[in-house]
Amino acid sequence: MDIGVYCPNMHHGIGLEAFLGRPFPPGLAISRETMMAVAELAEELGFNALWLGDHIIFPSHSQSPYPVVDRPEGTDIRSEEPVFDPLAVMGWLGGRTKRIRLALSVLVIPYRNPVVTAKFFASLDVLTEGRIIIGAGVGVMQRSEEHTSELQSLT
């Protein structure tokens, strides 16, 4: 059986202290130092894969209820924390690890150009000697008026 671990390239509510067995590095929980600490420890302990998530931006609130929790009013999101691009993180960690596979769950297909994305993953798979795993989907976050306003303010 293969077992992987989530590498925090964005906030997903996991307890990093519990996973690392010590406090996460100083500063934000989502940082280069934390991602590297998780990657090093996961490889050292023999985990099979590091899993990353994919989101471009988070609104401060989503109208979509979290699927596991009964919250019909929607979900508050920690949008002020960094959201590191998983493709960049996979490339960075691919050069810093030796054995562990680099996995993406789930690549949100509508965010990215399919030809450029395919070339990126094909190149990364060769450079990491076949250590890439990709899950793909269309995403689940429902658009809200607040989200639309936040996106418009960025353009």
mmCIF file of C-alpha atoms in Angstrom:
data_model
loop_
_atom_site.group_PDB
_atom_site.id
_atom_site.type_symbol
_atom_site.label_atom_id
_atom_site.label_comp_id
_atom_site.label_asym_id
_atom_site.label_seq_id
_atom_site.Cartn_x
_atom_site.Cartn_y
_atom_site.Cartn_z
ATOM 1 C CA MET A 1 0.000 0.000 0.000
ATOM 2 C CA ASP A 2 1.230 3.497 -0.850
ATOM 3 C CA ILE A 3 0.590 6.332 1.587
ATOM 4 C CA GLY A 4 1.069 10.015 0.850
ATOM 5 C CA VAL A 5 0.926 13.223 2.851
ATOM 6 C CA TYR A 6 -0.461 16.679 2.067
ATOM 7 C CA CYS A 7 2.231 19.308 1.550
ATOM 8 C CA PRO A 8 0.699 22.642 2.586
ATOM 9 C CA ASN A 9 0.987 24.979 -0.403
ATOM 10 C CA MET A 10 -2.247 26.644 0.819
ATOM 11 C CA HIS A 11 -4.399 26.495 3.946
ATOM 12 C CA HIS A 12 -6.564 23.395 4.222
ATOM 13 C CA GLY A 13 -6.998 23.325 7.980
ATOM 14 C CA ILE A 14 -4.510 20.583 8.847
ATOM 15 C CA GLY A 15 -2.549 20.595 12.087
ATOM 16 C CA LEU A 16 1.065 20.962 10.954
ATOM 17 C CA GLU A 17 2.381 20.681 14.490
ATOM 18 C CA ALA A 18 0.779 17.228 14.773
ATOM 19 C CA PHE A 19 2.326 16.039 11.510
ATOM 20 C CA LEU A 20 5.803 17.458 12.100
ATOM 21 C CA GLY A 21 5.912 16.435 15.772
ATOM 22 C CA ARG A 22 7.152 19.952 16.525
ATOM 23 C CA PRO A 23 6.003 23.535 15.887
ATOM 24 C CA PHE A 24 6.107 24.554 12.244
ATOM 25 C CA PRO A 25 8.912 26.941 11.237
ATOM 26 C CA PRO A 26 8.578 30.562 12.411
ATOM 27 C CA GLY A 27 6.195 32.795 10.484
ATOM 28 C CA LEU A 28 3.220 31.677 8.458
ATOM 29 C CA ALA A 29 2.178 28.032 8.482
ATOM 30 C CA ILE A 30 2.170 28.123 4.688
ATOM 31 C CA SER A 31 5.763 28.974 3.735
ATOM 32 C CA ARG A 32 8.840 27.706 1.888
ATOM 33 C CA GLU A 33 10.253 26.520 5.209
ATOM 34 C CA THR A 34 7.127 24.571 6.144
ATOM 35 C CA MET A 35 6.785 22.952 2.696
ATOM 36 C CA MET A 36 10.440 21.896 2.813
ATOM 37 C CA ALA A 37 10.132 20.573 6.381
ATOM 38 C CA VAL A 38 7.093 18.488 5.398
ATOM 39 C CA ALA A 39 8.846 17.206 2.238
ATOM 40 C CA GLU A 40 12.046 16.261 4.080
ATOM 41 C CA LEU A 41 10.225 14.500 6.902
ATOM 42 C CA ALA A 42 7.832 12.685 4.558
ATOM 43 C CA GLU A 43 10.733 11.414 2.446
ATOM 44 C CA GLU A 44 12.715 10.439 5.553
ATOM 45 C CA LEU A 45 9.740 8.508 6.995
ATOM 46 C CA GLY A 46 9.133 6.628 3.750
ATOM 47 C CA PHE A 47 5.866 8.199 2.597
ATOM 48 C CA ASN A 48 5.141 7.488 -1.064
ATOM 49 C CA ALA A 49 3.945 10.923 -2.215
ATOM 50 C CA LEU A 50 3.591 14.612 -1.392
ATOM 51 C CA TRP A 51 0.135 15.861 -2.384
ATOM 52 C CA LEU A 52 -0.531 19.496 -3.317
ATOM 53 C CA GLY A 53 -3.801 21.329 -3.944
ATOM 54 C CA ASP A 54 -4.667 23.724 -6.761
ATOM 55 C CA HIS A 55 -6.451 27.076 -6.419
ATOM 56 C CA ILE A 56 -5.551 30.369 -8.035
ATOM 57 C CA ILE A 57 -7.295 32.618 -5.504
ATOM 58 C CA PHE A 58 -9.696 32.230 -2.606
ATOM 59 C CA PRO A 59 -12.594 34.554 -1.850
ATOM 60 C CA SER A 60 -13.088 35.474 1.816
ATOM 61 C CA HIS A 61 -16.400 33.559 1.809
ATOM 62 C CA SER A 62 -17.872 30.896 -0.458
ATOM 63 C CA GLN A 63 -21.588 30.365 -0.989
ATOM 64 C CA SER A 64 -20.792 26.672 -1.460
ATOM 65 C CA PRO A 65 -21.146 24.756 1.798
ATOM 66 C CA TYR A 66 -18.183 22.592 2.672
ATOM 67 C CA PRO A 67 -19.246 19.115 1.518
ATOM 68 C CA VAL A 68 -18.426 17.357 4.797
ATOM 69 C CA VAL A 69 -19.918 19.930 7.175
ATOM 70 C CA ASP A 70 -23.580 20.958 7.175
ATOM 71 C CA ARG A 71 -23.203 24.722 6.643
ATOM 72 C CA PRO A 72 -25.959 25.929 4.316
ATOM 73 C CA GLU A 73 -24.848 29.549 4.794
ATOM 74 C CA GLY A 74 -21.496 28.825 3.126
ATOM 75 C CA THR A 75 -17.904 28.646 4.310
ATOM 76 C CA ASP A 76 -15.486 31.312 5.591
ATOM 77 C CA ILE A 77 -12.054 30.931 4.023
ATOM 78 C CA ARG A 78 -8.649 32.072 5.269
ATOM 79 C CA SER A 79 -8.038 34.129 2.122
ATOM 80 C CA GLU A 80 -5.298 36.297 3.629
ATOM 81 C CA GLU A 81 -2.813 33.387 3.722
ATOM 82 C CA PRO A 82 -0.503 32.627 0.776
ATOM 83 C CA VAL A 83 -1.599 30.317 -2.023
ATOM 84 C CA PHE A 84 1.536 28.917 -3.675
ATOM 85 C CA ASP A 85 1.087 27.670 -7.230
ATOM 86 C CA PRO A 86 1.320 23.858 -7.051
ATOM 87 C CA LEU A 87 3.131 23.560 -10.393
ATOM 88 C CA ALA A 88 5.897 25.881 -9.163
ATOM 89 C CA VAL A 89 6.061 23.994 -5.846
ATOM 90 C CA MET A 90 6.255 20.623 -7.644
ATOM 91 C CA GLY A 91 9.201 21.856 -9.718
ATOM 92 C CA TRP A 92 10.923 23.306 -6.653
ATOM 93 C CA LEU A 93 10.410 20.187 -4.509
ATOM 94 C CA GLY A 94 11.292 17.905 -7.425
ATOM 95 C CA GLY A 95 14.796 19.350 -7.402
ATOM 96 C CA ARG A 96 15.096 19.072 -3.609
ATOM 97 C CA THR A 97 13.870 15.493 -3.109
ATOM 98 C CA LYS A 98 15.171 12.185 -4.432
ATOM 99 C CA ARG A 99 12.538 9.478 -4.059
ATOM 100 C CA ILE A 100 9.137 10.756 -3.020
ATOM 101 C CA ARG A 101 6.515 11.220 -5.741
ATOM 102 C CA LEU A 102 4.994 14.669 -6.339
ATOM 103 C CA ALA A 103 1.224 14.572 -6.638
ATOM 104 C CA LEU A 104 -1.438 17.089 -7.561
ATOM 105 C CA SER A 105 -4.964 16.672 -6.296
ATOM 106 C CA VAL A 106 -6.833 18.106 -8.016
ATOM 107 C CA LEU A 107 -5.543 20.194 -10.951
ATOM 108 C CA VAL A 108 -8.431 22.538 -11.745
ATOM 109 C CA ILE A 109 -8.436 22.165 -15.532
ATOM 110 C CA PRO A 110 -10.346 25.373 -16.479
ATOM 111 C CA TYR A 111 -7.644 27.526 -14.802
ATOM 112 C CA ARG A 112 -4.882 26.558 -17.215
ATOM 113 C CA ASN A 113 -4.005 26.316 -20.903
ATOM 114 C CA PRO A 114 -4.128 22.573 -21.685
ATOM 115 C CA VAL A 115 -1.187 22.499 -24.136
ATOM 116 C CA VAL A 116 1.151 24.513 -21.899
ATOM 117 C CA THR A 117 0.093 22.470 -18.851
ATOM 118 C CA ALA A 118 0.654 19.147 -20.657
ATOM 119 C CA LYS A 119 4.137 20.256 -21.738
ATOM 120 C CA PHE A 120 4.954 21.390 -18.202
ATOM 121 C CA PHE A 121 3.956 18.037 -16.675
ATOM 122 C CA ALA A 122 5.679 16.006 -19.396
ATOM 123 C CA SER A 123 8.898 17.969 -18.816
ATOM 124 C CA LEU A 124 8.637 17.730 -15.027
ATOM 125 C CA ASP A 125 7.949 14.002 -15.212
ATOM 126 C CA VAL A 126 11.153 13.456 -17.233
ATOM 127 C CA LEU A 127 13.213 15.746 -14.973
ATOM 128 C CA THR A 128 12.018 13.962 -11.808
ATOM 129 C CA GLU A 129 12.461 10.497 -13.372
ATOM 130 C CA GLY A 130 8.754 9.658 -13.390
ATOM 131 C CA ARG A 131 7.777 10.900 -9.934
ATOM 132 C CA ILE A 132 4.682 12.896 -11.008
ATOM 133 C CA ILE A 133 1.050 12.016 -10.189
ATOM 134 C CA ILE A 134 -1.804 14.193 -11.450
ATOM 135 C CA GLY A 135 -5.443 14.216 -10.436
ATOM 136 C CA ALA A 136 -7.625 16.475 -12.588
ATOM 137 C CA GLY A 137 -11.088 17.992 -12.269
ATOM 138 C CA VAL A 138 -13.187 21.087 -12.866
ATOM 139 C CA GLY A 139 -13.333 22.498 -9.309
ATOM 140 C CA VAL A 140 -16.217 22.889 -6.867
ATOM 141 C CA MET A 141 -16.201 26.449 -5.521
ATOM 142 C CA GLN A 142 -19.425 28.237 -6.392
ATOM 143 C CA ARG A 143 -19.072 31.793 -7.628
ATOM 144 C CA SER A 144 -20.627 34.471 -5.406
ATOM 145 C CA GLU A 145 -21.154 38.232 -5.880
ATOM 146 C CA GLU A 146 -18.449 38.938 -3.297
ATOM 147 C CA HIS A 147 -16.030 36.617 -5.132
ATOM 148 C CA THR A 148 -16.826 38.375 -8.428
ATOM 149 C CA SER A 149 -16.035 41.763 -6.831
ATOM 150 C CA GLU A 150 -12.747 40.473 -5.398
ATOM 151 C CA LEU A 151 -11.683 39.094 -8.792
ATOM 152 C CA GLN A 152 -12.620 42.344 -10.559
ATOM 153 C CA SER A 153 -10.544 44.385 -8.095
ATOM 154 C CA LEU A 154 -7.478 42.331 -9.057
ATOM 155 C CA THR A 155 -7.764 43.166 -12.752
#
